[in-house]
Amino acid sequence: MRSKSVVVLDYGSGNLRSAQRALQRVGAEVDVTADSVASAAADGLLVPGVGAFEACMTGLRKISGERIIAERIAAGRPVLGVCVGMQILFARGVEFGVETTGCGQWPGAVTRLDAPVIPHMGWNVVNSAPGSALFKGLDAGARFYFVHSYAAQRWEGSSEALLTWATHQVPFLAAVEDGPLAATQFHPEKSGDAGAAVLSNWVGGL
Protein backbone atom coordinates (compact mmCIF):
# COMPACT_ATOMS: atom_id res chain seq x y z
CA MET A 1 0.00 0.00 0.00
CA ARG A 2 1.52 3.32 -1.06
CA SER A 3 2.06 6.20 1.32
CA LYS A 4 -0.36 9.09 1.04
CA SER A 5 1.06 12.20 -0.62
CA VAL A 6 0.66 15.58 1.05
CA VAL A 7 1.69 19.04 -0.14
CA VAL A 8 2.43 21.67 2.50
CA LEU A 9 1.51 24.85 0.65
CA ASP A 10 4.45 27.25 0.63
CA TYR A 11 3.16 30.82 0.38
CA GLY A 12 5.70 32.39 2.71
CA SER A 13 3.94 31.71 6.01
CA GLY A 14 3.88 28.98 8.59
CA ASN A 15 6.15 26.39 10.13
CA LEU A 16 6.72 24.63 6.84
CA ARG A 17 9.50 22.27 7.85
CA SER A 18 8.00 21.35 11.20
CA ALA A 19 4.71 20.59 9.46
CA GLN A 20 6.60 18.52 6.90
CA ARG A 21 8.43 16.53 9.58
CA ALA A 22 5.26 15.96 11.60
CA LEU A 23 3.45 14.60 8.53
CA GLN A 24 6.40 12.41 7.59
CA ARG A 25 6.41 10.94 11.11
CA VAL A 26 2.84 9.71 10.59
CA GLY A 27 3.76 8.07 7.30
CA ALA A 28 2.95 10.64 4.62
CA GLU A 29 5.14 11.51 1.65
CA VAL A 30 5.45 15.27 1.90
CA ASP A 31 6.43 18.00 -0.55
CA VAL A 32 6.73 21.67 0.46
CA THR A 33 5.86 23.70 -2.61
CA ALA A 34 3.81 26.53 -4.11
CA ASP A 35 3.34 24.56 -7.32
CA SER A 36 -0.33 24.42 -8.32
CA VAL A 37 0.00 21.17 -10.29
CA ALA A 38 1.62 19.35 -7.37
CA SER A 39 -0.94 20.86 -4.99
CA ALA A 40 -3.79 19.59 -7.16
CA ALA A 41 -2.32 16.12 -7.58
CA ALA A 42 -1.48 15.36 -3.93
CA ASP A 43 -3.81 13.23 -1.82
CA GLY A 44 -3.92 16.00 0.77
CA LEU A 45 -3.10 19.71 0.95
CA LEU A 46 -2.02 21.30 4.25
CA VAL A 47 -2.35 25.10 4.46
CA PRO A 48 -0.16 26.46 7.27
CA GLY A 49 -0.19 29.99 8.62
CA VAL A 50 1.55 32.11 11.24
CA GLY A 51 1.21 35.80 12.01
CA ALA A 52 -1.35 38.25 10.71
CA PHE A 53 -4.42 37.37 8.64
CA GLU A 54 -3.74 40.19 6.15
CA ALA A 55 -0.09 39.18 5.58
CA CYS A 56 -1.09 35.56 5.07
CA MET A 57 -3.73 36.50 2.51
CA THR A 58 -1.22 38.70 0.67
CA GLY A 59 1.22 35.79 0.43
CA LEU A 60 -1.52 33.37 -0.56
CA ARG A 61 -2.74 35.60 -3.39
CA LYS A 62 0.78 35.83 -4.83
CA ILE A 63 0.71 32.10 -5.60
CA SER A 64 -3.04 31.97 -6.45
CA GLY A 65 -3.50 29.96 -3.27
CA GLU A 66 -7.18 30.83 -3.01
CA ARG A 67 -7.76 29.16 -6.38
CA ILE A 68 -5.67 26.11 -5.43
CA ILE A 69 -7.75 25.63 -2.28
CA ALA A 70 -11.08 26.34 -3.99
CA GLU A 71 -10.42 23.92 -6.85
CA ARG A 72 -9.47 21.11 -4.46
CA ILE A 73 -12.60 21.67 -2.36
CA ALA A 74 -14.81 21.78 -5.46
CA ALA A 75 -13.33 18.44 -6.53
CA GLY A 76 -13.86 16.90 -3.08
CA ARG A 77 -10.10 16.70 -2.44
CA PRO A 78 -8.97 17.01 1.21
CA VAL A 79 -7.53 20.26 2.57
CA LEU A 80 -6.35 20.91 6.15
CA GLY A 81 -5.81 24.46 7.41
CA VAL A 82 -3.66 25.05 10.50
CA CYS A 83 -3.68 28.11 12.80
CA VAL A 84 -3.90 31.20 10.55
CA GLY A 85 -4.27 28.65 7.75
CA MET A 86 -7.63 27.90 9.37
CA GLN A 87 -8.55 31.55 9.85
CA ILE A 88 -8.02 32.52 6.21
CA LEU A 89 -10.60 29.94 5.13
CA PHE A 90 -13.31 32.24 6.52
CA ALA A 91 -14.83 35.13 4.58
CA ARG A 92 -12.98 37.87 6.43
CA GLY A 93 -10.60 38.70 9.23
CA VAL A 94 -10.68 41.81 11.41
CA GLU A 95 -7.36 42.87 12.95
CA PHE A 96 -6.58 46.27 14.49
CA GLY A 97 -9.82 47.59 13.01
CA VAL A 98 -8.82 46.54 9.49
CA GLU A 99 -11.03 44.08 7.65
CA THR A 100 -9.34 41.72 5.18
CA THR A 101 -11.13 39.45 2.72
CA GLY A 102 -10.32 35.78 3.25
CA CYS A 103 -10.74 32.72 1.05
CA GLY A 104 -14.48 32.60 1.72
CA GLN A 105 -14.78 28.84 1.99
CA TRP A 106 -16.76 29.47 5.18
CA PRO A 107 -18.93 32.49 5.98
CA GLY A 108 -18.21 34.68 8.96
CA ALA A 109 -15.35 36.60 10.50
CA VAL A 110 -12.23 35.91 12.52
CA THR A 111 -12.03 38.43 15.35
CA ARG A 112 -9.93 39.21 18.43
CA LEU A 113 -10.49 37.08 21.50
CA ASP A 114 -12.05 39.10 24.32
CA ALA A 115 -9.73 37.88 27.04
CA PRO A 116 -7.51 39.61 29.61
CA VAL A 117 -4.43 37.66 28.50
CA ILE A 118 -3.63 37.77 24.78
CA PRO A 119 -2.28 35.88 22.96
CA HIS A 120 -3.81 32.60 24.02
CA MET A 121 -0.51 30.70 24.22
CA GLY A 122 0.08 27.22 25.54
CA TRP A 123 -1.76 23.97 26.11
CA ASN A 124 -5.52 23.65 26.23
CA VAL A 125 -8.16 20.94 26.05
CA VAL A 126 -10.88 20.89 23.41
CA ASN A 127 -14.48 19.72 23.32
CA SER A 128 -14.31 17.54 20.24
CA ALA A 129 -17.35 17.05 18.04
CA PRO A 130 -19.23 13.74 18.34
CA GLY A 131 -18.24 11.55 15.43
CA SER A 132 -15.08 13.55 14.73
CA ALA A 133 -12.59 11.84 12.42
CA LEU A 134 -9.71 14.14 13.42
CA PHE A 135 -10.02 13.38 17.13
CA LYS A 136 -10.81 9.68 16.81
CA GLY A 137 -9.17 7.66 19.57
CA LEU A 138 -8.23 10.70 21.69
CA ASP A 139 -9.57 11.07 25.20
CA ALA A 140 -11.28 14.19 26.52
CA GLY A 141 -8.19 15.25 28.46
CA ALA A 142 -5.94 15.47 25.40
CA ARG A 143 -4.20 18.84 25.25
CA PHE A 144 -3.16 20.81 22.19
CA TYR A 145 -0.78 23.71 21.68
CA PHE A 146 -2.31 27.08 20.78
CA VAL A 147 -0.74 30.45 20.04
CA HIS A 148 -3.18 33.04 18.70
CA SER A 149 -5.00 36.27 19.53
CA TYR A 150 -7.79 35.88 16.97
CA ALA A 151 -10.25 33.10 16.19
CA ALA A 152 -13.61 32.29 14.68
CA GLN A 153 -16.04 32.63 17.57
CA ARG A 154 -19.28 31.89 15.73
CA TRP A 155 -20.19 29.30 13.13
CA GLU A 156 -22.36 30.42 10.22
CA GLY A 157 -21.58 27.59 7.83
CA SER A 158 -23.13 24.21 7.07
CA SER A 159 -25.18 22.54 9.78
CA GLU A 160 -23.53 19.28 8.65
CA ALA A 161 -20.07 20.43 9.76
CA LEU A 162 -18.48 18.90 12.84
CA LEU A 163 -17.40 21.67 15.23
CA THR A 164 -14.80 21.33 17.98
CA TRP A 165 -14.68 24.15 20.51
CA ALA A 166 -12.15 25.37 23.08
CA THR A 167 -12.29 28.19 25.61
CA HIS A 168 -9.89 30.99 26.47
CA GLN A 169 -12.14 33.23 28.54
CA VAL A 170 -14.57 32.97 25.61
CA PRO A 171 -15.47 29.97 23.41
CA PHE A 172 -13.84 29.73 19.99
CA LEU A 173 -13.62 27.16 17.22
CA ALA A 174 -10.64 24.88 17.78
CA ALA A 175 -11.37 22.71 14.74
CA VAL A 176 -13.87 22.30 11.92
CA GLU A 177 -14.53 19.23 9.78
CA ASP A 178 -16.70 20.09 6.78
CA GLY A 179 -16.57 17.49 4.02
CA PRO A 180 -13.14 17.61 2.35
CA LEU A 181 -12.22 20.80 4.21
CA ALA A 182 -10.89 20.56 7.76
CA ALA A 183 -8.93 22.94 9.95
CA THR A 184 -7.43 23.32 13.42
CA GLN A 185 -6.75 26.53 15.32
CA PHE A 186 -4.08 24.74 17.35
CA HIS A 187 -0.74 23.57 15.96
CA PRO A 188 -0.85 19.77 15.61
CA GLU A 189 2.86 19.75 14.71
CA LYS A 190 3.64 21.29 18.13
CA SER A 191 1.09 19.26 20.10
CA GLY A 192 3.09 16.12 20.87
CA ASP A 193 1.37 12.75 20.72
CA ALA A 194 -2.13 14.25 20.59
CA GLY A 195 -1.23 16.41 17.60
CA ALA A 196 0.44 13.46 15.89
CA ALA A 197 -2.77 11.47 16.38
CA VAL A 198 -4.81 14.24 14.71
CA LEU A 199 -2.42 14.33 11.73
CA SER A 200 -2.40 10.52 11.55
CA ASN A 201 -6.19 10.49 11.53
CA TRP A 202 -6.27 13.08 8.75
CA VAL A 203 -3.65 11.30 6.62
CA GLY A 204 -5.41 7.99 7.23
CA GLY A 205 -8.60 9.43 5.77
CA LEU A 206 -7.01 10.69 2.55
CSV table of C-alpha atoms in Angstrom, one decimal:
chain,number,residue,atom,x,y,z
A,1,MET,CA,0.0,0.0,0.0
A,2,ARG,CA,1.5,3.3,-1.1
A,3,SER,CA,2.1,6.2,1.3
A,4,LYS,CA,-0.4,9.1,1.0
A,5,SER,CA,1.1,12.2,-0.6
A,6,VAL,CA,0.7,15.6,1.1
A,7,VAL,CA,1.7,19.0,-0.1
A,8,VAL,CA,2.4,21.7,2.5
A,9,LEU,CA,1.5,24.8,0.6
A,10,ASP,CA,4.4,27.3,0.6
A,11,TYR,CA,3.2,30.8,0.4
A,12,GLY,CA,5.7,32.4,2.7
A,13,SER,CA,3.9,31.7,6.0
A,14,GLY,CA,3.9,29.0,8.6
A,15,ASN,CA,6.1,26.4,10.1
A,16,LEU,CA,6.7,24.6,6.8
A,17,ARG,CA,9.5,22.3,7.8
A,18,SER,CA,8.0,21.3,11.2
A,19,ALA,CA,4.7,20.6,9.5
A,20,GLN,CA,6.6,18.5,6.9
A,21,ARG,CA,8.4,16.5,9.6
A,22,ALA,CA,5.3,16.0,11.6
A,23,LEU,CA,3.4,14.6,8.5
A,24,GLN,CA,6.4,12.4,7.6
A,25,ARG,CA,6.4,10.9,11.1
A,26,VAL,CA,2.8,9.7,10.6
A,27,GLY,CA,3.8,8.1,7.3
A,28,ALA,CA,2.9,10.6,4.6
A,29,GLU,CA,5.1,11.5,1.7
A,30,VAL,CA,5.5,15.3,1.9
A,31,ASP,CA,6.4,18.0,-0.6
A,32,VAL,CA,6.7,21.7,0.5
A,33,THR,CA,5.9,23.7,-2.6
A,34,ALA,CA,3.8,26.5,-4.1
A,35,ASP,CA,3.3,24.6,-7.3
A,36,SER,CA,-0.3,24.4,-8.3
A,37,VAL,CA,0.0,21.2,-10.3
A,38,ALA,CA,1.6,19.3,-7.4
A,39,SER,CA,-0.9,20.9,-5.0
A,40,ALA,CA,-3.8,19.6,-7.2
A,41,ALA,CA,-2.3,16.1,-7.6
A,42,ALA,CA,-1.5,15.4,-3.9
A,43,ASP,CA,-3.8,13.2,-1.8
A,44,GLY,CA,-3.9,16.0,0.8
A,45,LEU,CA,-3.1,19.7,1.0
A,46,LEU,CA,-2.0,21.3,4.2
A,47,VAL,CA,-2.3,25.1,4.5
A,48,PRO,CA,-0.2,26.5,7.3
A,49,GLY,CA,-0.2,30.0,8.6
A,50,VAL,CA,1.5,32.1,11.2
A,51,GLY,CA,1.2,35.8,12.0
A,52,ALA,CA,-1.3,38.3,10.7
A,53,PHE,CA,-4.4,37.4,8.6
A,54,GLU,CA,-3.7,40.2,6.2
A,55,ALA,CA,-0.1,39.2,5.6
A,56,CYS,CA,-1.1,35.6,5.1
A,57,MET,CA,-3.7,36.5,2.5
A,58,THR,CA,-1.2,38.7,0.7
A,59,GLY,CA,1.2,35.8,0.4
A,60,LEU,CA,-1.5,33.4,-0.6
A,61,ARG,CA,-2.7,35.6,-3.4
A,62,LYS,CA,0.8,35.8,-4.8
A,63,ILE,CA,0.7,32.1,-5.6
A,64,SER,CA,-3.0,32.0,-6.5
A,65,GLY,CA,-3.5,30.0,-3.3
A,66,GLU,CA,-7.2,30.8,-3.0
A,67,ARG,CA,-7.8,29.2,-6.4
A,68,ILE,CA,-5.7,26.1,-5.4
A,69,ILE,CA,-7.7,25.6,-2.3
A,70,ALA,CA,-11.1,26.3,-4.0
A,71,GLU,CA,-10.4,23.9,-6.8
A,72,ARG,CA,-9.5,21.1,-4.5
A,73,ILE,CA,-12.6,21.7,-2.4
A,74,ALA,CA,-14.8,21.8,-5.5
A,75,ALA,CA,-13.3,18.4,-6.5
A,76,GLY,CA,-13.9,16.9,-3.1
A,77,ARG,CA,-10.1,16.7,-2.4
A,78,PRO,CA,-9.0,17.0,1.2
A,79,VAL,CA,-7.5,20.3,2.6
A,80,LEU,CA,-6.4,20.9,6.2
A,81,GLY,CA,-5.8,24.5,7.4
A,82,VAL,CA,-3.7,25.1,10.5
A,83,CYS,CA,-3.7,28.1,12.8
A,84,VAL,CA,-3.9,31.2,10.5
A,85,GLY,CA,-4.3,28.7,7.7
A,86,MET,CA,-7.6,27.9,9.4
A,87,GLN,CA,-8.6,31.5,9.9
A,88,ILE,CA,-8.0,32.5,6.2
A,89,LEU,CA,-10.6,29.9,5.1
A,90,PHE,CA,-13.3,32.2,6.5
A,91,ALA,CA,-14.8,35.1,4.6
A,92,ARG,CA,-13.0,37.9,6.4
A,93,GLY,CA,-10.6,38.7,9.2
A,94,VAL,CA,-10.7,41.8,11.4
A,95,GLU,CA,-7.4,42.9,12.9
A,96,PHE,CA,-6.6,46.3,14.5
A,97,GLY,CA,-9.8,47.6,13.0
A,98,VAL,CA,-8.8,46.5,9.5
A,99,GLU,CA,-11.0,44.1,7.6
A,100,THR,CA,-9.3,41.7,5.2
A,101,THR,CA,-11.1,39.5,2.7
A,102,GLY,CA,-10.3,35.8,3.2
A,103,CYS,CA,-10.7,32.7,1.0
A,104,GLY,CA,-14.5,32.6,1.7
A,105,GLN,CA,-14.8,28.8,2.0
A,106,TRP,CA,-16.8,29.5,5.2
A,107,PRO,CA,-18.9,32.5,6.0
A,108,GLY,CA,-18.2,34.7,9.0
A,109,ALA,CA,-15.3,36.6,10.5
A,110,VAL,CA,-12.2,35.9,12.5
A,111,THR,CA,-12.0,38.4,15.3
A,112,ARG,CA,-9.9,39.2,18.4
A,113,LEU,CA,-10.5,37.1,21.5
A,114,ASP,CA,-12.1,39.1,24.3
A,115,ALA,CA,-9.7,37.9,27.0
A,116,PRO,CA,-7.5,39.6,29.6
A,117,VAL,CA,-4.4,37.7,28.5
A,118,ILE,CA,-3.6,37.8,24.8
A,119,PRO,CA,-2.3,35.9,23.0
A,120,HIS,CA,-3.8,32.6,24.0
A,121,MET,CA,-0.5,30.7,24.2
A,122,GLY,CA,0.1,27.2,25.5
A,123,TRP,CA,-1.8,24.0,26.1
A,124,ASN,CA,-5.5,23.6,26.2
A,125,VAL,CA,-8.2,20.9,26.0
A,126,VAL,CA,-10.9,20.9,23.4
A,127,ASN,CA,-14.5,19.7,23.3
A,128,SER,CA,-14.3,17.5,20.2
A,129,ALA,CA,-17.4,17.1,18.0
A,130,PRO,CA,-19.2,13.7,18.3
A,131,GLY,CA,-18.2,11.6,15.4
A,132,SER,CA,-15.1,13.5,14.7
A,133,ALA,CA,-12.6,11.8,12.4
A,134,LEU,CA,-9.7,14.1,13.4
A,135,PHE,CA,-10.0,13.4,17.1
A,136,LYS,CA,-10.8,9.7,16.8
A,137,GLY,CA,-9.2,7.7,19.6
A,138,LEU,CA,-8.2,10.7,21.7
A,139,ASP,CA,-9.6,11.1,25.2
A,140,ALA,CA,-11.3,14.2,26.5
A,141,GLY,CA,-8.2,15.2,28.5
A,142,ALA,CA,-5.9,15.5,25.4
A,143,ARG,CA,-4.2,18.8,25.3
A,144,PHE,CA,-3.2,20.8,22.2
A,145,TYR,CA,-0.8,23.7,21.7
A,146,PHE,CA,-2.3,27.1,20.8
A,147,VAL,CA,-0.7,30.4,20.0
A,148,HIS,CA,-3.2,33.0,18.7
A,149,SER,CA,-5.0,36.3,19.5
A,150,TYR,CA,-7.8,35.9,17.0
A,151,ALA,CA,-10.3,33.1,16.2
A,152,ALA,CA,-13.6,32.3,14.7
A,153,GLN,CA,-16.0,32.6,17.6
A,154,ARG,CA,-19.3,31.9,15.7
A,155,TRP,CA,-20.2,29.3,13.1
A,156,GLU,CA,-22.4,30.4,10.2
A,157,GLY,CA,-21.6,27.6,7.8
A,158,SER,CA,-23.1,24.2,7.1
A,159,SER,CA,-25.2,22.5,9.8
A,160,GLU,CA,-23.5,19.3,8.7
A,161,ALA,CA,-20.1,20.4,9.8
A,162,LEU,CA,-18.5,18.9,12.8
A,163,LEU,CA,-17.4,21.7,15.2
A,164,THR,CA,-14.8,21.3,18.0
A,165,TRP,CA,-14.7,24.2,20.5
A,166,ALA,CA,-12.2,25.4,23.1
A,167,THR,CA,-12.3,28.2,25.6
A,168,HIS,CA,-9.9,31.0,26.5
A,169,GLN,CA,-12.1,33.2,28.5
A,170,VAL,CA,-14.6,33.0,25.6
A,171,PRO,CA,-15.5,30.0,23.4
A,172,PHE,CA,-13.8,29.7,20.0
A,173,LEU,CA,-13.6,27.2,17.2
A,174,ALA,CA,-10.6,24.9,17.8
A,175,ALA,CA,-11.4,22.7,14.7
A,176,VAL,CA,-13.9,22.3,11.9
A,177,GLU,CA,-14.5,19.2,9.8
A,178,ASP,CA,-16.7,20.1,6.8
A,179,GLY,CA,-16.6,17.5,4.0
A,180,PRO,CA,-13.1,17.6,2.3
A,181,LEU,CA,-12.2,20.8,4.2
A,182,ALA,CA,-10.9,20.6,7.8
A,183,ALA,CA,-8.9,22.9,9.9
A,184,THR,CA,-7.4,23.3,13.4
A,185,GLN,CA,-6.8,26.5,15.3
A,186,PHE,CA,-4.1,24.7,17.4
A,187,HIS,CA,-0.7,23.6,16.0
A,188,PRO,CA,-0.9,19.8,15.6
A,189,GLU,CA,2.9,19.7,14.7
A,190,LYS,CA,3.6,21.3,18.1
A,191,SER,CA,1.1,19.3,20.1
A,192,GLY,CA,3.1,16.1,20.9
A,193,ASP,CA,1.4,12.7,20.7
A,194,ALA,CA,-2.1,14.2,20.6
A,195,GLY,CA,-1.2,16.4,17.6
A,196,ALA,CA,0.4,13.5,15.9
A,197,ALA,CA,-2.8,11.5,16.4
A,198,VAL,CA,-4.8,14.2,14.7
A,199,LEU,CA,-2.4,14.3,11.7
A,200,SER,CA,-2.4,10.5,11.6
A,201,ASN,CA,-6.2,10.5,11.5
A,202,TRP,CA,-6.3,13.1,8.7
A,203,VAL,CA,-3.6,11.3,6.6
A,204,GLY,CA,-5.4,8.0,7.2
A,205,GLY,CA,-8.6,9.4,5.8
A,206,LEU,CA,-7.0,10.7,2.5
